[in-house]
Short mmCIF file of C-alpha atoms in Angstrom, two decimals:
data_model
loop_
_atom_site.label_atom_id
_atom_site.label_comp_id
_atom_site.label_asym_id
_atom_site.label_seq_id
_atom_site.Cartn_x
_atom_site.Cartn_y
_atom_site.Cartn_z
CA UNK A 837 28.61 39.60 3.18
CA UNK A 838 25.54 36.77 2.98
CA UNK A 839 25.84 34.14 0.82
CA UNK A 840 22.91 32.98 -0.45
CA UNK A 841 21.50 29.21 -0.01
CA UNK A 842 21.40 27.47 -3.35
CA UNK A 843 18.19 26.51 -4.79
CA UNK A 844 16.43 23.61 -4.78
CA UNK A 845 13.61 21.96 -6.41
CA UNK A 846 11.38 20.05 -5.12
CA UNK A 847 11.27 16.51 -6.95
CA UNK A 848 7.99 16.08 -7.93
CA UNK A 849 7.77 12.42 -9.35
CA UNK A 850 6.46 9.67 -6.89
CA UNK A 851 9.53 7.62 -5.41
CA UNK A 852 10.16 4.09 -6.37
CA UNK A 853 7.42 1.86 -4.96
CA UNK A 854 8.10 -1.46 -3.40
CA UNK A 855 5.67 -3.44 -5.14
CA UNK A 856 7.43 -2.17 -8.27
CA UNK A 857 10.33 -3.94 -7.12
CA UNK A 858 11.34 -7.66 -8.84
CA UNK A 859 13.73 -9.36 -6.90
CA UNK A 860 15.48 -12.20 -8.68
CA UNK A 861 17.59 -15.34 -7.19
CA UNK A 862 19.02 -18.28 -8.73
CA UNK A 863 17.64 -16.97 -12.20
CA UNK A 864 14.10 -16.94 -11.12
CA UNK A 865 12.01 -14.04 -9.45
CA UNK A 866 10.88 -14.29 -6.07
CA UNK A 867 7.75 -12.76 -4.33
CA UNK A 868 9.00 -11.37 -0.72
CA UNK A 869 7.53 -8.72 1.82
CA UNK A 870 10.37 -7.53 2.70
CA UNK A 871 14.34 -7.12 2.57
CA UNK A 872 17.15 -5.44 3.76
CA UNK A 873 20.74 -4.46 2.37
CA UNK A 874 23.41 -3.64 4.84
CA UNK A 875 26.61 -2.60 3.85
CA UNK A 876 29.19 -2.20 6.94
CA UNK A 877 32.34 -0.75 5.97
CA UNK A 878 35.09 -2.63 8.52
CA UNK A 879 37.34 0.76 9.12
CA UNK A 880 40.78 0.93 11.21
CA UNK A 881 39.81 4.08 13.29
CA UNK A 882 42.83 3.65 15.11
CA UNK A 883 45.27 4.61 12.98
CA UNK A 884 47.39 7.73 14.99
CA UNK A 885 51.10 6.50 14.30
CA UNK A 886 53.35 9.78 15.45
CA UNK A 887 50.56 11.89 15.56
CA UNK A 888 47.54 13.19 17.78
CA UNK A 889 45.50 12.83 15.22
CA UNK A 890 44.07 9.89 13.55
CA UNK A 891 46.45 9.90 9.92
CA UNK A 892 44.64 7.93 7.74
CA UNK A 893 41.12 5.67 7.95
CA UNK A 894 41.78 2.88 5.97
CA UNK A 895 38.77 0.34 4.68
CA UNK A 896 39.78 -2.92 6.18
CA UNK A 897 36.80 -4.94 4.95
CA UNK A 898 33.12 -4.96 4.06
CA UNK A 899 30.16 -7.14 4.78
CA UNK A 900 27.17 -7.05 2.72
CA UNK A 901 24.39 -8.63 3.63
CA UNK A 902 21.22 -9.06 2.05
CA UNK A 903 17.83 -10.26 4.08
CA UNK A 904 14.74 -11.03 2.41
CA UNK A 905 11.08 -12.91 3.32
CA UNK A 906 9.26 -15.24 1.14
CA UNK A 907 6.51 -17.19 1.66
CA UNK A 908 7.07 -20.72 1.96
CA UNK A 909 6.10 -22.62 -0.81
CA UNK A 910 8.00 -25.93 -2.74
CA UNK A 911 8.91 -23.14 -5.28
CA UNK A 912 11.65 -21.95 -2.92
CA UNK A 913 13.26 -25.55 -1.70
CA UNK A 914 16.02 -24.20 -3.95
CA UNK A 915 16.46 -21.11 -1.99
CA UNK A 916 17.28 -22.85 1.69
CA UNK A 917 19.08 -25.64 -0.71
CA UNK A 918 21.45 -23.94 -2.77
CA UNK A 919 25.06 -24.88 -3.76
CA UNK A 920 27.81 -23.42 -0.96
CA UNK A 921 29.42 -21.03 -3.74
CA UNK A 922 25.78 -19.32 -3.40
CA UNK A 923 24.97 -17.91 -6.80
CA UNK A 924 23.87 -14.14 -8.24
CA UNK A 925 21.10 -12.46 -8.10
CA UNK A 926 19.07 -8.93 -8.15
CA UNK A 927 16.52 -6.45 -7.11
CA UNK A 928 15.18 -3.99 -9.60
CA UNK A 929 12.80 -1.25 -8.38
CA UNK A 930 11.47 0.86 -11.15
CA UNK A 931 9.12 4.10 -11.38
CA UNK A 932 6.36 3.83 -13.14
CA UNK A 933 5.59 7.73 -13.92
CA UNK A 934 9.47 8.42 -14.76
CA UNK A 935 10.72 5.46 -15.78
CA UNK A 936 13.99 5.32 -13.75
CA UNK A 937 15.49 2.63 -12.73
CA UNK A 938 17.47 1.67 -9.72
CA UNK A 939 19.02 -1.89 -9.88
CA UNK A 940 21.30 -3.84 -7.12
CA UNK A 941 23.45 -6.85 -9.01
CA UNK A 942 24.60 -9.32 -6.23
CA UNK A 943 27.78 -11.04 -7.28
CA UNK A 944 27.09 -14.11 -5.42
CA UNK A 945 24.59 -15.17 -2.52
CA UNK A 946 25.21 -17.33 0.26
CA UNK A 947 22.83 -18.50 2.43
CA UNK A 948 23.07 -20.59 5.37
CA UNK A 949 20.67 -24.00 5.06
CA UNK A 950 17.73 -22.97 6.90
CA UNK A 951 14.20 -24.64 6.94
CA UNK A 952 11.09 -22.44 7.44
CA UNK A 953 9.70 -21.59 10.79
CA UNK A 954 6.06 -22.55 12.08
CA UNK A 955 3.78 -19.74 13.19
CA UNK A 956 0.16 -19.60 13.59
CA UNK A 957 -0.19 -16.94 10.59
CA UNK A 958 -2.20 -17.95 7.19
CA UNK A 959 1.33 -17.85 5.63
CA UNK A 960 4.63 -19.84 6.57
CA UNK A 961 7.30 -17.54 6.12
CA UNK A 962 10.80 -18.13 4.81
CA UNK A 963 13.12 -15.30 6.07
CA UNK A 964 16.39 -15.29 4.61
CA UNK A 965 19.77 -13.59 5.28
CA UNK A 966 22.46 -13.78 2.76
CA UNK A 967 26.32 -12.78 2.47
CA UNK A 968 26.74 -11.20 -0.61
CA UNK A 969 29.84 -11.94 -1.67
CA UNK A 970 32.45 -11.16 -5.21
CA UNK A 971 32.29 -14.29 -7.21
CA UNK A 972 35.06 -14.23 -9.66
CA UNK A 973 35.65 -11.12 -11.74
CA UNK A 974 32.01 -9.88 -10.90
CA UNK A 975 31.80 -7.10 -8.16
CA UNK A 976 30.28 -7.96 -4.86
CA UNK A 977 27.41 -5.33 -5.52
CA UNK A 978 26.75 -3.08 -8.07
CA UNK A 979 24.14 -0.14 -7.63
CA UNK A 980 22.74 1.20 -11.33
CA UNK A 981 20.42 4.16 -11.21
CA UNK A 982 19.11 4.55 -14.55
CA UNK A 983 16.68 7.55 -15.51
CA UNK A 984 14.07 6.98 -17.83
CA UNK A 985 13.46 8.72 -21.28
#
Protein backbone atom coordinates (compact mmCIF):
# COMPACT_ATOMS: atom_id res chain seq x y z
CA UNK A 1 0.00 0.00 0.00
CA UNK A 2 1.44 3.77 -1.07
CA UNK A 3 0.84 6.43 0.98
CA UNK A 4 0.52 9.43 -0.60
CA UNK A 5 2.86 12.68 0.05
CA UNK A 6 0.82 15.45 1.58
CA UNK A 7 0.27 18.52 -0.30
CA UNK A 8 1.84 21.54 -0.30
CA UNK A 9 1.45 24.98 -1.46
CA UNK A 10 3.67 26.97 -2.63
CA UNK A 11 3.83 30.36 -0.52
CA UNK A 12 3.43 32.89 -2.82
CA UNK A 13 4.02 36.24 -0.84
CA UNK A 14 7.59 37.80 -1.07
CA UNK A 15 9.66 36.92 2.21
CA UNK A 16 10.51 39.49 4.74
CA UNK A 17 13.04 41.93 3.27
CA UNK A 18 15.97 43.22 5.19
CA UNK A 19 15.61 46.73 4.56
CA UNK A 20 12.14 46.26 6.05
CA UNK A 21 13.80 45.41 9.12
CA UNK A 22 14.06 48.26 12.23
CA UNK A 23 16.40 47.29 14.65
CA UNK A 24 16.13 49.14 17.95
CA UNK A 25 18.81 49.53 20.98
CA UNK A 26 18.81 51.52 24.00
CA UNK A 27 15.25 52.90 22.94
CA UNK A 28 16.44 54.33 19.73
CA UNK A 29 16.62 52.68 16.16
CA UNK A 30 19.75 51.97 14.61
CA UNK A 31 20.74 51.82 10.84
CA UNK A 32 23.10 48.54 10.39
CA UNK A 33 24.11 46.33 7.27
CA UNK A 34 24.08 43.54 8.84
CA UNK A 35 23.47 41.14 11.97
CA UNK A 36 23.47 37.87 13.20
CA UNK A 37 21.53 35.84 15.99
CA UNK A 38 23.06 32.69 17.27
CA UNK A 39 21.46 30.65 19.63
CA UNK A 40 23.76 27.57 20.90
CA UNK A 41 21.97 25.25 23.00
CA UNK A 42 24.90 23.94 25.70
CA UNK A 43 23.60 20.04 25.72
CA UNK A 44 25.08 17.10 28.05
CA UNK A 45 25.40 14.47 25.18
CA UNK A 46 26.97 12.32 27.53
CA UNK A 47 24.48 11.25 29.53
CA UNK A 48 24.52 6.99 29.29
CA UNK A 49 24.26 6.13 33.15
CA UNK A 50 23.48 2.07 33.11
CA UNK A 51 22.74 2.05 29.69
CA UNK A 52 24.25 1.79 26.03
CA UNK A 53 22.36 4.31 25.07
CA UNK A 54 22.46 7.92 25.73
CA UNK A 55 19.13 8.23 28.49
CA UNK A 56 18.34 11.59 28.46
CA UNK A 57 19.89 15.03 26.63
CA UNK A 58 19.50 17.51 29.02
CA UNK A 59 19.85 21.54 28.08
CA UNK A 60 22.68 22.62 30.26
CA UNK A 61 22.82 26.23 29.07
CA UNK A 62 22.33 28.66 26.21
CA UNK A 63 24.24 31.50 24.69
CA UNK A 64 22.63 34.00 22.60
CA UNK A 65 24.40 36.23 20.89
CA UNK A 66 23.47 38.97 18.80
CA UNK A 67 26.07 40.77 16.14
CA UNK A 68 25.23 43.75 14.33
CA UNK A 69 27.21 46.68 12.03
CA UNK A 70 26.60 50.30 12.17
CA UNK A 71 28.21 52.95 10.76
CA UNK A 72 30.17 55.01 12.95
CA UNK A 73 28.76 58.12 13.72
CA UNK A 74 28.58 60.29 17.40
CA UNK A 75 24.93 58.95 17.29
CA UNK A 76 26.20 55.56 18.45
CA UNK A 77 28.91 56.67 21.36
CA UNK A 78 26.09 55.21 23.47
CA UNK A 79 26.23 51.91 21.84
CA UNK A 80 30.23 51.05 22.60
CA UNK A 81 29.38 53.11 26.04
CA UNK A 82 26.58 51.53 27.60
CA UNK A 83 25.93 50.66 31.30
CA UNK A 84 27.43 46.87 32.25
CA UNK A 85 23.72 45.54 32.98
CA UNK A 86 23.45 46.17 29.00
CA UNK A 87 19.87 47.13 28.35
CA UNK A 88 16.84 45.72 25.83
CA UNK A 89 16.34 45.98 22.64
CA UNK A 90 14.71 44.62 19.16
CA UNK A 91 14.58 43.79 15.55
CA UNK A 92 11.31 43.90 13.72
CA UNK A 93 11.20 42.72 10.08
CA UNK A 94 7.86 43.20 8.51
CA UNK A 95 6.23 42.29 4.95
CA UNK A 96 5.04 44.78 3.17
CA UNK A 97 2.51 42.79 0.72
CA UNK A 98 1.16 40.56 3.78
CA UNK A 99 1.64 42.42 6.55
CA UNK A 100 3.22 39.82 8.90
CA UNK A 101 5.32 40.45 11.30
CA UNK A 102 8.26 38.70 12.78
CA UNK A 103 9.76 40.44 15.92
CA UNK A 104 12.94 39.34 18.21
CA UNK A 105 12.63 41.13 21.94
CA UNK A 106 16.16 41.01 23.55
CA UNK A 107 15.87 40.95 27.31
CA UNK A 108 19.04 42.67 27.89
CA UNK A 109 22.26 43.50 25.71
CA UNK A 110 25.69 43.44 26.72
CA UNK A 111 28.33 44.60 24.86
CA UNK A 112 31.88 44.63 25.49
CA UNK A 113 33.46 48.50 25.28
CA UNK A 114 34.77 48.56 21.91
CA UNK A 115 35.89 51.66 19.81
CA UNK A 116 35.47 51.58 15.99
CA UNK A 117 38.06 50.24 13.67
CA UNK A 118 39.92 52.34 10.84
CA UNK A 119 39.67 51.10 7.28
CA UNK A 120 40.21 52.81 4.10
CA UNK A 121 36.33 52.46 3.10
CA UNK A 122 34.02 55.79 2.68
CA UNK A 123 32.36 54.48 5.91
CA UNK A 124 33.91 53.67 9.47
CA UNK A 125 32.19 50.78 10.62
CA UNK A 126 31.09 49.86 14.13
CA UNK A 127 30.62 46.02 14.35
CA UNK A 128 29.11 44.88 17.38
CA UNK A 129 28.61 41.53 19.20
CA UNK A 130 26.32 41.32 22.08
CA UNK A 131 25.29 38.62 24.86
CA UNK A 132 21.81 38.65 25.07
CA UNK A 133 21.03 37.95 28.26
CA UNK A 134 17.37 37.55 30.81
CA UNK A 135 17.19 40.75 32.70
CA UNK A 136 14.84 40.29 35.51
CA UNK A 137 11.46 38.69 34.87
CA UNK A 138 11.84 39.43 31.03
CA UNK A 139 12.87 36.36 28.84
CA UNK A 140 16.27 36.33 27.30
CA UNK A 141 14.61 36.33 23.71
CA UNK A 142 11.34 36.24 22.57
CA UNK A 143 10.47 35.40 18.81
CA UNK A 144 6.71 36.87 17.77
CA UNK A 145 5.52 35.98 14.30
CA UNK A 146 2.53 37.91 13.74
CA UNK A 147 0.40 37.56 10.40
CA UNK A 148 -1.14 40.43 9.01
CA UNK A 149 -4.94 41.08 8.38
Amino acid sequence: MLIGFPVLDTPTESPYRFEDGVLTLLSEEREFNEFSLVIENQLDTERFENSLTRVDIPLLDRIITLGTNHPWSTANLDLIKQDLAGAGGSLVLTNAETDDTLTFTFGAIQYPTRTPGTTKAQVTRLPLEGMVRKAGSTASLVITNAAGV
